[in-house]
């Protein structure tokens, strides 16, 4: 053991020092590093060249060889960019988080369903309030969300870096975010249900954004007693049509499919050989209705009695054909394909899936669907070809709603015992699949078979190794790990509990993102970084190659409105600043540039309505100005080139100092002005 440790350490230091010295000693850096020769001492001699005693630092800090190796894999010097960006759901924060990898540096939090003051989102700007308006629930403002599953837009099954979608499980809403400016452009509220979970997932060219529901309810929104559950309560899945050119979901082309009142769960779109199909898991096919206050079994028991639940298999073309043939009914003003039509027209088939399933993930080539049952130690792998054949042969059975049910044995390709509490599966480029194990607190690596069997030396459909994670992993995300060509580089374990990993910060603990290096094969799959996540409970994340994203450095033209994508009618250039009265509405046309607003005095009368338009006329990278108006709940962030409008009623006379909230220059504190409100009688 000692000898191995010594060799490892020497190898590690050789790597470290080679990297550090490569510029200066290009000719000699590698030649002296013979790992097999115990007398070779490249580390010792090279270390002197470093000018610091790195080895003794490691010893002083108690760092093991594995720690040092992990540090070398993740440390990212100042000014060096990350290779990947992870888009992580922010859970209860209602936001998305953008994290650089492998450094695991938090780069940005994108405000989606929740107002956020730094970005001036939902804090007074007309543009952001218009976006949030789209998310009203039965007319009411809901100012938070439970984001679960981000979905990057895809072209031919590859992330294309143009947009990202995410859902709000708590209110059945879907948001569209542009990766030109990383801002939310649209929120749509699902009109027929109140919770979603199988959202958001996209088809391989992002024509459709899939939003599967979760808790069944009357789709009409009307009351029905729980005793009418089987008759009146329904599940649903919605297909939102994405108009890429407009950068918006086209609600007029979107529709839903009525489903049995099973609790539909995660969905995934088919790709390549299974393009044109999508699947959603489900649980509570028992249709348990809970009621432990009356001595009935609680949901957790009632919904877990059966050995099998149902994977729902959808044919997209047939759904569109039924919609186009007018076979929909309007529910709450939204077109819905009735359950009978879904069953009779071949839109929906059910496939038995073991015990309380959660994840349903399609392999990179689209050949297989991997399903994990929370209460079954196996992953079950279905063959898409077999599903097609079974559908063609005509299923012998139906469920109690008349939906055809395929026979389990006809469609299963393999089962692999991976461990306790399997949830979600991701893929790499070496023929391995990775499944999170909630109860085991581990990530399992196992081999795929069929066309993947030749990619590694291990036997097909078998468990290879497990890496312990800390603790209670939900989703995992690998670099481009749910696309048609996973990169096989990094995998993040999104752990729900962190227990003993970080300094205690009171009884509400952060979650823990653990970065695993999956570049090796076989049993090599170490944890190389821990990132505490103290902002809501993230669920899923997607990881995209950073160079696929082409974000704007500044807005394309001065006066740009990020919501319309055009020059704002109120855009104001230098020299055009003015205050105009139109009845009792006062328009302020203001510019912001280091380090002043123009005009600096704005005088109105009590009782006026103010429409305040501000244009940031800067063209310099990072030259953002903020705008804060005391007492008016206004915080704006005006990026270079942007025009923003805020409107409010002037209810009190007085003097209101406004100021820039971004420390934009040495004279930033002087970037201020006075809003003077004369009494109405004056
Ligand atoms: Cu947390 Cu995808 Cu909503 Cu599983 S889900 S863990
Ligand atoms: Cu502009 Cu501070």
mmCIF file of C-alpha atoms in Angstrom, residues 209-526:
data_model
loop_
_atom_site.group_PDB
_atom_site.id
_atom_site.type_symbol
_atom_site.label_atom_id
_atom_site.label_comp_id
_atom_site.label_asym_id
_atom_site.label_seq_id
_atom_site.Cartn_x
_atom_site.Cartn_y
_atom_site.Cartn_z
ATOM 1 C CA UNK A 209 -42.104 21.212 -25.386
ATOM 2 C CA UNK A 210 -43.669 18.410 -23.363
ATOM 3 C CA UNK A 211 -45.394 19.177 -20.082
ATOM 4 C CA UNK A 212 -46.645 16.114 -18.259
ATOM 5 C CA UNK A 213 -48.921 16.625 -15.276
ATOM 6 C CA UNK A 214 -48.616 15.136 -11.827
ATOM 7 C CA UNK A 215 -51.564 15.139 -9.440
ATOM 8 C CA UNK A 216 -54.823 14.256 -11.189
ATOM 9 C CA UNK A 217 -57.756 16.622 -10.776
ATOM 10 C CA UNK A 218 -60.890 17.654 -12.647
ATOM 11 C CA UNK A 219 -59.469 19.280 -15.801
ATOM 12 C CA UNK A 220 -62.406 21.676 -15.872
ATOM 13 C CA UNK A 221 -61.150 23.230 -12.658
ATOM 14 C CA UNK A 222 -64.561 22.517 -11.112
ATOM 15 C CA UNK A 223 -65.180 20.869 -7.772
ATOM 16 C CA UNK A 224 -65.697 17.117 -7.633
ATOM 17 C CA UNK A 225 -65.702 15.102 -4.409
ATOM 18 C CA UNK A 226 -62.738 12.770 -3.980
ATOM 19 C CA UNK A 227 -65.211 9.856 -3.999
ATOM 20 C CA UNK A 228 -65.663 10.646 -7.703
ATOM 21 C CA UNK A 229 -61.927 10.247 -8.299
ATOM 22 C CA UNK A 230 -62.027 7.552 -11.005
ATOM 23 C CA UNK A 231 -64.908 9.176 -12.817
ATOM 24 C CA UNK A 232 -64.093 12.875 -12.682
ATOM 25 C CA UNK A 233 -60.383 13.295 -11.947
ATOM 26 C CA UNK A 234 -57.942 13.099 -14.845
ATOM 27 C CA UNK A 235 -54.273 13.289 -15.697
ATOM 28 C CA UNK A 236 -52.977 15.116 -18.749
ATOM 29 C CA UNK A 237 -49.961 15.800 -20.897
ATOM 30 C CA UNK A 238 -49.609 19.030 -22.863
ATOM 31 C CA UNK A 239 -47.668 19.534 -26.087
ATOM 32 C CA UNK A 240 -46.605 23.156 -26.331
ATOM 33 C CA UNK A 241 -45.626 24.193 -29.847
ATOM 34 C CA UNK A 242 -42.372 26.137 -29.864
ATOM 35 C CA UNK A 243 -41.941 28.821 -32.512
ATOM 36 C CA UNK A 244 -38.184 29.098 -32.644
ATOM 37 C CA UNK A 245 -38.106 32.110 -34.972
ATOM 38 C CA UNK A 246 -40.346 34.052 -32.601
ATOM 39 C CA UNK A 247 -38.607 32.611 -29.564
ATOM 40 C CA UNK A 248 -41.972 31.897 -27.989
ATOM 41 C CA UNK A 249 -44.378 29.053 -27.316
ATOM 42 C CA UNK A 250 -47.291 29.397 -29.729
ATOM 43 C CA UNK A 251 -50.278 28.724 -27.483
ATOM 44 C CA UNK A 252 -52.632 28.699 -30.478
ATOM 45 C CA UNK A 253 -50.891 25.605 -31.902
ATOM 46 C CA UNK A 254 -50.618 23.804 -28.568
ATOM 47 C CA UNK A 255 -52.916 21.145 -27.169
ATOM 48 C CA UNK A 256 -53.279 18.571 -24.428
ATOM 49 C CA UNK A 257 -54.129 14.875 -24.178
ATOM 50 C CA UNK A 258 -56.479 13.681 -21.463
ATOM 51 C CA UNK A 259 -55.055 10.762 -19.433
ATOM 52 C CA UNK A 260 -56.310 8.364 -16.776
ATOM 53 C CA UNK A 261 -56.076 9.689 -13.231
ATOM 54 C CA UNK A 262 -52.748 7.969 -12.637
ATOM 55 C CA UNK A 263 -50.114 10.348 -11.368
ATOM 56 C CA UNK A 264 -48.033 10.882 -14.484
ATOM 57 C CA UNK A 265 -44.372 11.472 -13.774
ATOM 58 C CA UNK A 266 -41.229 12.165 -15.767
ATOM 59 C CA UNK A 267 -41.301 12.152 -19.534
ATOM 60 C CA UNK A 268 -38.646 11.873 -22.218
ATOM 61 C CA UNK A 269 -38.812 12.326 -25.965
ATOM 62 C CA UNK A 270 -37.737 9.634 -28.367
ATOM 63 C CA UNK A 271 -34.776 10.363 -30.620
ATOM 64 C CA UNK A 272 -33.253 8.943 -33.804
ATOM 65 C CA UNK A 273 -34.915 5.503 -34.146
ATOM 66 C CA UNK A 274 -37.676 6.509 -31.727
ATOM 67 C CA UNK A 275 -38.141 10.068 -32.959
ATOM 68 C CA UNK A 276 -41.820 10.897 -33.189
ATOM 69 C CA UNK A 277 -42.641 9.242 -29.865
ATOM 70 C CA UNK A 278 -42.415 10.276 -26.250
ATOM 71 C CA UNK A 279 -42.889 8.440 -22.972
ATOM 72 C CA UNK A 280 -44.015 9.367 -19.471
ATOM 73 C CA UNK A 281 -43.820 7.191 -16.390
ATOM 74 C CA UNK A 282 -46.580 7.141 -13.798
ATOM 75 C CA UNK A 283 -47.302 5.983 -10.281
ATOM 76 C CA UNK A 284 -50.506 5.557 -8.312
ATOM 77 C CA UNK A 285 -52.102 3.521 -11.059
ATOM 78 C CA UNK A 286 -53.895 2.072 -8.013
ATOM 79 C CA UNK A 287 -55.828 5.355 -8.062
ATOM 80 C CA UNK A 288 -55.497 5.558 -4.293
ATOM 81 C CA UNK A 289 -57.234 8.592 -2.841
ATOM 82 C CA UNK A 290 -55.528 8.748 0.549
ATOM 83 C CA UNK A 291 -57.581 9.963 3.468
ATOM 84 C CA UNK A 292 -55.588 8.883 6.523
ATOM 85 C CA UNK A 293 -57.609 11.328 8.651
ATOM 86 C CA UNK A 294 -60.510 8.889 8.197
ATOM 87 C CA UNK A 295 -58.408 5.781 8.830
ATOM 88 C CA UNK A 296 -57.775 5.097 5.136
ATOM 89 C CA UNK A 297 -54.291 4.097 4.006
ATOM 90 C CA UNK A 298 -52.152 7.178 3.353
ATOM 91 C CA UNK A 299 -51.121 7.911 -0.231
ATOM 92 C CA UNK A 300 -47.645 6.504 0.332
ATOM 93 C CA UNK A 301 -49.133 3.071 1.106
ATOM 94 C CA UNK A 302 -52.146 3.185 -1.194
ATOM 95 C CA UNK A 303 -50.125 4.288 -4.204
ATOM 96 C CA UNK A 304 -47.512 1.552 -3.736
ATOM 97 C CA UNK A 305 -49.610 -1.603 -3.557
ATOM 98 C CA UNK A 306 -49.413 -2.832 -7.128
ATOM 99 C CA UNK A 307 -46.357 -4.566 -8.557
ATOM 100 C CA UNK A 308 -46.616 -2.604 -11.770
ATOM 101 C CA UNK A 309 -47.491 0.914 -12.809
ATOM 102 C CA UNK A 310 -47.746 2.146 -16.391
ATOM 103 C CA UNK A 311 -45.256 3.738 -18.715
ATOM 104 C CA UNK A 312 -47.288 5.875 -21.123
ATOM 105 C CA UNK A 313 -46.100 5.692 -24.745
ATOM 106 C CA UNK A 314 -47.285 8.479 -27.053
ATOM 107 C CA UNK A 315 -47.259 8.754 -30.832
ATOM 108 C CA UNK A 316 -46.786 12.434 -31.704
ATOM 109 C CA UNK A 317 -47.916 12.212 -35.335
ATOM 110 C CA UNK A 318 -51.154 10.497 -34.389
ATOM 111 C CA UNK A 319 -51.821 13.100 -31.710
ATOM 112 C CA UNK A 320 -51.328 15.914 -34.221
ATOM 113 C CA UNK A 321 -53.549 14.110 -36.737
ATOM 114 C CA UNK A 322 -56.357 13.805 -34.178
ATOM 115 C CA UNK A 323 -55.993 17.479 -33.290
ATOM 116 C CA UNK A 324 -56.054 18.456 -36.989
ATOM 117 C CA UNK A 325 -59.114 16.264 -37.571
ATOM 118 C CA UNK A 326 -60.933 18.267 -34.926
ATOM 119 C CA UNK A 327 -61.155 15.374 -32.478
ATOM 120 C CA UNK A 328 -60.519 17.704 -29.544
ATOM 121 C CA UNK A 329 -62.816 19.170 -26.933
ATOM 122 C CA UNK A 330 -62.317 22.625 -25.445
ATOM 123 C CA UNK A 331 -61.620 22.525 -21.732
ATOM 124 C CA UNK A 332 -61.055 25.920 -20.129
ATOM 125 C CA UNK A 333 -60.617 27.254 -23.659
ATOM 126 C CA UNK A 334 -57.811 24.795 -24.467
ATOM 127 C CA UNK A 335 -58.026 21.975 -27.028
ATOM 128 C CA UNK A 336 -57.810 18.555 -25.379
ATOM 129 C CA UNK A 337 -57.793 15.152 -27.076
ATOM 130 C CA UNK A 338 -60.228 13.039 -25.025
ATOM 131 C CA UNK A 339 -58.969 9.839 -23.433
ATOM 132 C CA UNK A 340 -61.223 7.670 -25.660
ATOM 133 C CA UNK A 341 -59.654 9.209 -28.767
ATOM 134 C CA UNK A 342 -56.139 8.764 -27.360
ATOM 135 C CA UNK A 343 -56.960 5.085 -26.818
ATOM 136 C CA UNK A 344 -58.801 4.433 -30.104
ATOM 137 C CA UNK A 345 -56.485 6.397 -32.405
ATOM 138 C CA UNK A 346 -53.231 4.748 -31.328
ATOM 139 C CA UNK A 347 -51.997 7.931 -29.623
ATOM 140 C CA UNK A 348 -51.503 6.246 -26.246
ATOM 141 C CA UNK A 349 -50.320 2.791 -25.225
ATOM 142 C CA UNK A 350 -49.434 1.640 -21.737
ATOM 143 C CA UNK A 351 -46.505 -0.564 -20.763
ATOM 144 C CA UNK A 352 -46.276 -2.149 -17.294
ATOM 145 C CA UNK A 353 -43.303 -0.803 -15.344
ATOM 146 C CA UNK A 354 -42.083 -2.052 -11.969
ATOM 147 C CA UNK A 355 -43.174 -0.608 -8.672
ATOM 148 C CA UNK A 356 -43.461 3.157 -8.214
ATOM 149 C CA UNK A 357 -41.281 4.237 -11.115
ATOM 150 C CA UNK A 358 -39.680 7.640 -11.337
ATOM 151 C CA UNK A 359 -37.210 8.198 -14.163
ATOM 152 C CA UNK A 360 -37.838 7.274 -17.801
ATOM 153 C CA UNK A 361 -34.791 7.960 -19.951
ATOM 154 C CA UNK A 362 -34.165 7.248 -23.621
ATOM 155 C CA UNK A 363 -30.711 6.012 -24.690
ATOM 156 C CA UNK A 364 -28.602 8.235 -27.010
ATOM 157 C CA UNK A 365 -29.557 6.295 -30.138
ATOM 158 C CA UNK A 366 -33.198 6.125 -29.122
ATOM 159 C CA UNK A 367 -33.226 2.299 -29.071
ATOM 160 C CA UNK A 368 -34.111 1.782 -25.416
ATOM 161 C CA UNK A 369 -36.065 3.357 -22.603
ATOM 162 C CA UNK A 370 -34.574 2.970 -19.133
ATOM 163 C CA UNK A 371 -37.076 3.005 -16.289
ATOM 164 C CA UNK A 372 -36.307 2.908 -12.576
ATOM 165 C CA UNK A 373 -38.743 1.800 -9.910
ATOM 166 C CA UNK A 374 -38.157 3.564 -6.599
ATOM 167 C CA UNK A 375 -39.135 0.361 -4.784
ATOM 168 C CA UNK A 376 -37.388 -2.059 -7.141
ATOM 169 C CA UNK A 377 -33.600 -2.539 -7.131
ATOM 170 C CA UNK A 378 -33.482 -2.951 -10.911
ATOM 171 C CA UNK A 379 -33.434 -0.671 -13.851
ATOM 172 C CA UNK A 380 -35.756 -2.037 -16.522
ATOM 173 C CA UNK A 381 -34.765 -1.530 -20.130
ATOM 174 C CA UNK A 382 -37.456 -1.585 -22.817
ATOM 175 C CA UNK A 383 -36.712 -2.044 -26.483
ATOM 176 C CA UNK A 384 -38.350 0.537 -28.669
ATOM 177 C CA UNK A 385 -38.427 -1.948 -31.582
ATOM 178 C CA UNK A 386 -40.272 -4.445 -29.401
ATOM 179 C CA UNK A 387 -42.764 -1.784 -28.366
ATOM 180 C CA UNK A 388 -43.466 -0.976 -32.016
ATOM 181 C CA UNK A 389 -43.863 -4.683 -32.815
ATOM 182 C CA UNK A 390 -46.200 -5.218 -29.866
ATOM 183 C CA UNK A 391 -48.314 -2.249 -30.900
ATOM 184 C CA UNK A 392 -48.476 -3.566 -34.469
ATOM 185 C CA UNK A 393 -49.469 -7.034 -33.228
ATOM 186 C CA UNK A 394 -52.405 -5.489 -31.380
ATOM 187 C CA UNK A 395 -52.330 -5.613 -27.584
ATOM 188 C CA UNK A 396 -54.654 -8.159 -26.008
ATOM 189 C CA UNK A 397 -55.481 -6.120 -22.911
ATOM 190 C CA UNK A 398 -56.714 -2.709 -21.925
ATOM 191 C CA UNK A 399 -56.773 -0.834 -18.648
ATOM 192 C CA UNK A 400 -60.085 0.126 -17.028
ATOM 193 C CA UNK A 401 -60.294 3.189 -19.307
ATOM 194 C CA UNK A 402 -59.920 1.185 -22.493
ATOM 195 C CA UNK A 403 -56.298 2.146 -23.127
ATOM 196 C CA UNK A 404 -54.339 -0.729 -24.742
ATOM 197 C CA UNK A 405 -51.718 -2.302 -22.468
ATOM 198 C CA UNK A 406 -48.706 -4.086 -23.968
ATOM 199 C CA UNK A 407 -47.451 -7.278 -22.316
ATOM 200 C CA UNK A 408 -44.370 -6.663 -20.151
ATOM 201 C CA UNK A 409 -42.483 -9.709 -21.437
ATOM 202 C CA UNK A 410 -43.049 -8.696 -25.047
ATOM 203 C CA UNK A 411 -41.236 -5.384 -24.716
ATOM 204 C CA UNK A 412 -38.521 -5.811 -22.054
ATOM 205 C CA UNK A 413 -34.962 -6.048 -23.321
ATOM 206 C CA UNK A 414 -33.093 -6.451 -20.016
ATOM 207 C CA UNK A 415 -33.128 -5.737 -16.299
ATOM 208 C CA UNK A 416 -30.023 -4.820 -14.344
ATOM 209 C CA UNK A 417 -29.895 -4.932 -10.549
ATOM 210 C CA UNK A 418 -28.187 -1.673 -9.609
ATOM 211 C CA UNK A 419 -29.099 -1.078 -5.958
ATOM 212 C CA UNK A 420 -31.662 0.552 -3.724
ATOM 213 C CA UNK A 421 -33.891 3.397 -4.790
ATOM 214 C CA UNK A 422 -32.886 3.841 -8.436
ATOM 215 C CA UNK A 423 -34.244 7.081 -9.916
ATOM 216 C CA UNK A 424 -32.699 8.716 -12.961
ATOM 217 C CA UNK A 425 -30.350 7.595 -15.723
ATOM 218 C CA UNK A 426 -27.817 9.431 -17.903
ATOM 219 C CA UNK A 427 -25.425 8.235 -20.570
ATOM 220 C CA UNK A 428 -21.837 8.605 -21.798
ATOM 221 C CA UNK A 429 -19.862 7.864 -24.974
ATOM 222 C CA UNK A 430 -18.408 4.568 -23.708
ATOM 223 C CA UNK A 431 -21.564 2.494 -23.627
ATOM 224 C CA UNK A 432 -22.162 3.089 -19.932
ATOM 225 C CA UNK A 433 -25.351 4.241 -18.317
ATOM 226 C CA UNK A 434 -25.399 5.945 -14.909
ATOM 227 C CA UNK A 435 -28.291 5.647 -12.496
ATOM 228 C CA UNK A 436 -28.819 7.577 -9.269
ATOM 229 C CA UNK A 437 -29.583 5.445 -6.224
ATOM 230 C CA UNK A 438 -31.475 7.503 -3.662
ATOM 231 C CA UNK A 439 -31.513 4.945 -0.834
ATOM 232 C CA UNK A 440 -27.957 3.740 -1.427
ATOM 233 C CA UNK A 441 -26.658 7.333 -1.776
ATOM 234 C CA UNK A 442 -24.665 6.215 -4.763
ATOM 235 C CA UNK A 443 -24.291 6.586 -8.499
ATOM 236 C CA UNK A 444 -24.219 3.270 -10.365
ATOM 237 C CA UNK A 445 -22.333 2.744 -13.603
ATOM 238 C CA UNK A 446 -23.661 -0.114 -15.702
ATOM 239 C CA UNK A 447 -23.263 -1.272 -19.273
ATOM 240 C CA UNK A 448 -25.735 -1.005 -22.077
ATOM 241 C CA UNK A 449 -26.038 -3.855 -24.557
ATOM 242 C CA UNK A 450 -27.047 -4.077 -28.197
ATOM 243 C CA UNK A 451 -25.276 -1.484 -30.339
ATOM 244 C CA UNK A 452 -23.422 -0.135 -27.268
ATOM 245 C CA UNK A 453 -21.797 -3.429 -26.271
ATOM 246 C CA UNK A 454 -18.670 -2.885 -28.363
ATOM 247 C CA UNK A 455 -17.823 0.485 -26.748
ATOM 248 C CA UNK A 456 -16.216 -0.972 -23.611
ATOM 249 C CA UNK A 457 -14.734 -4.331 -22.584
ATOM 250 C CA UNK A 458 -17.310 -5.043 -19.887
ATOM 251 C CA UNK A 459 -20.147 -7.588 -20.264
ATOM 252 C CA UNK A 460 -23.383 -6.023 -21.504
ATOM 253 C CA UNK A 461 -26.304 -5.221 -19.204
ATOM 254 C CA UNK A 462 -24.232 -5.508 -16.042
ATOM 255 C CA UNK A 463 -23.430 -3.365 -13.033
ATOM 256 C CA UNK A 464 -19.789 -2.215 -13.123
ATOM 257 C CA UNK A 465 -19.320 -0.020 -10.082
ATOM 258 C CA UNK A 466 -20.937 2.380 -7.663
ATOM 259 C CA UNK A 467 -19.543 5.635 -6.309
ATOM 260 C CA UNK A 468 -20.763 6.765 -2.910
ATOM 261 C CA UNK A 469 -22.265 10.268 -2.864
ATOM 262 C CA UNK A 470 -23.299 12.505 0.030
ATOM 263 C CA UNK A 471 -26.262 12.060 0.382
ATOM 264 C CA UNK A 472 -29.636 10.979 -1.044
ATOM 265 C CA UNK A 473 -29.081 11.676 -4.699
ATOM 266 C CA UNK A 474 -32.054 12.663 -6.835
ATOM 267 C CA UNK A 475 -31.143 13.442 -10.416
ATOM 268 C CA UNK A 476 -27.748 13.126 -12.004
ATOM 269 C CA UNK A 477 -26.570 15.136 -15.000
ATOM 270 C CA UNK A 478 -23.713 14.165 -17.289
ATOM 271 C CA UNK A 479 -22.091 16.405 -19.902
ATOM 272 C CA UNK A 480 -24.613 16.395 -22.757
ATOM 273 C CA UNK A 481 -25.691 13.124 -21.133
ATOM 274 C CA UNK A 482 -29.272 13.071 -22.416
ATOM 275 C CA UNK A 483 -28.495 13.975 -26.038
ATOM 276 C CA UNK A 484 -27.762 11.814 -29.090
ATOM 277 C CA UNK A 485 -24.011 12.185 -28.431
ATOM 278 C CA UNK A 486 -23.076 12.354 -24.743
ATOM 279 C CA UNK A 487 -19.561 13.677 -24.045
ATOM 280 C CA UNK A 488 -18.668 11.189 -21.293
ATOM 281 C CA UNK A 489 -16.759 13.747 -19.280
ATOM 282 C CA UNK A 490 -18.364 14.982 -16.103
ATOM 283 C CA UNK A 491 -21.334 13.884 -14.063
ATOM 284 C CA UNK A 492 -22.994 15.921 -11.327
ATOM 285 C CA UNK A 493 -24.853 14.166 -8.552
ATOM 286 C CA UNK A 494 -27.637 16.447 -7.311
ATOM 287 C CA UNK A 495 -27.768 15.377 -3.678
ATOM 288 C CA UNK A 496 -30.736 16.303 -1.528
ATOM 289 C CA UNK A 497 -29.035 16.032 1.854
ATOM 290 C CA UNK A 498 -25.587 17.322 2.813
ATOM 291 C CA UNK A 499 -25.472 16.369 6.552
ATOM 292 C CA UNK A 500 -21.791 16.483 7.528
ATOM 293 C CA UNK A 501 -20.272 17.970 4.368
ATOM 294 C CA UNK A 502 -20.265 21.687 5.203
ATOM 295 C CA UNK A 503 -20.122 24.112 8.112
ATOM 296 C CA UNK A 504 -23.442 24.107 9.898
ATOM 297 C CA UNK A 505 -25.599 27.087 8.942
ATOM 298 C CA UNK A 506 -28.617 26.345 11.115
ATOM 299 C CA UNK A 507 -31.219 23.602 10.735
ATOM 300 C CA UNK A 508 -31.932 24.337 7.059
ATOM 301 C CA UNK A 509 -28.979 22.783 5.267
ATOM 302 C CA UNK A 510 -27.805 23.328 1.719
ATOM 303 C CA UNK A 511 -28.075 20.665 -0.947
ATOM 304 C CA UNK A 512 -24.848 19.289 -2.365
ATOM 305 C CA UNK A 513 -23.770 19.130 -5.990
ATOM 306 C CA UNK A 514 -20.998 16.578 -6.264
ATOM 307 C CA UNK A 515 -18.907 16.482 -9.388
ATOM 308 C CA UNK A 516 -17.784 13.025 -10.543
ATOM 309 C CA UNK A 517 -15.083 12.364 -13.078
ATOM 310 C CA UNK A 518 -16.501 9.740 -15.457
ATOM 311 C CA UNK A 519 -13.805 9.963 -18.119
ATOM 312 C CA UNK A 520 -12.201 6.696 -17.006
ATOM 313 C CA UNK A 521 -13.594 3.222 -17.490
ATOM 314 C CA UNK A 522 -14.440 0.326 -15.193
ATOM 315 C CA UNK A 523 -14.392 1.186 -11.517
ATOM 316 C CA UNK A 524 -12.743 4.586 -11.845
ATOM 317 C CA UNK A 525 -15.387 7.226 -11.124
ATOM 318 C CA UNK A 526 -14.215 9.488 -8.282
#
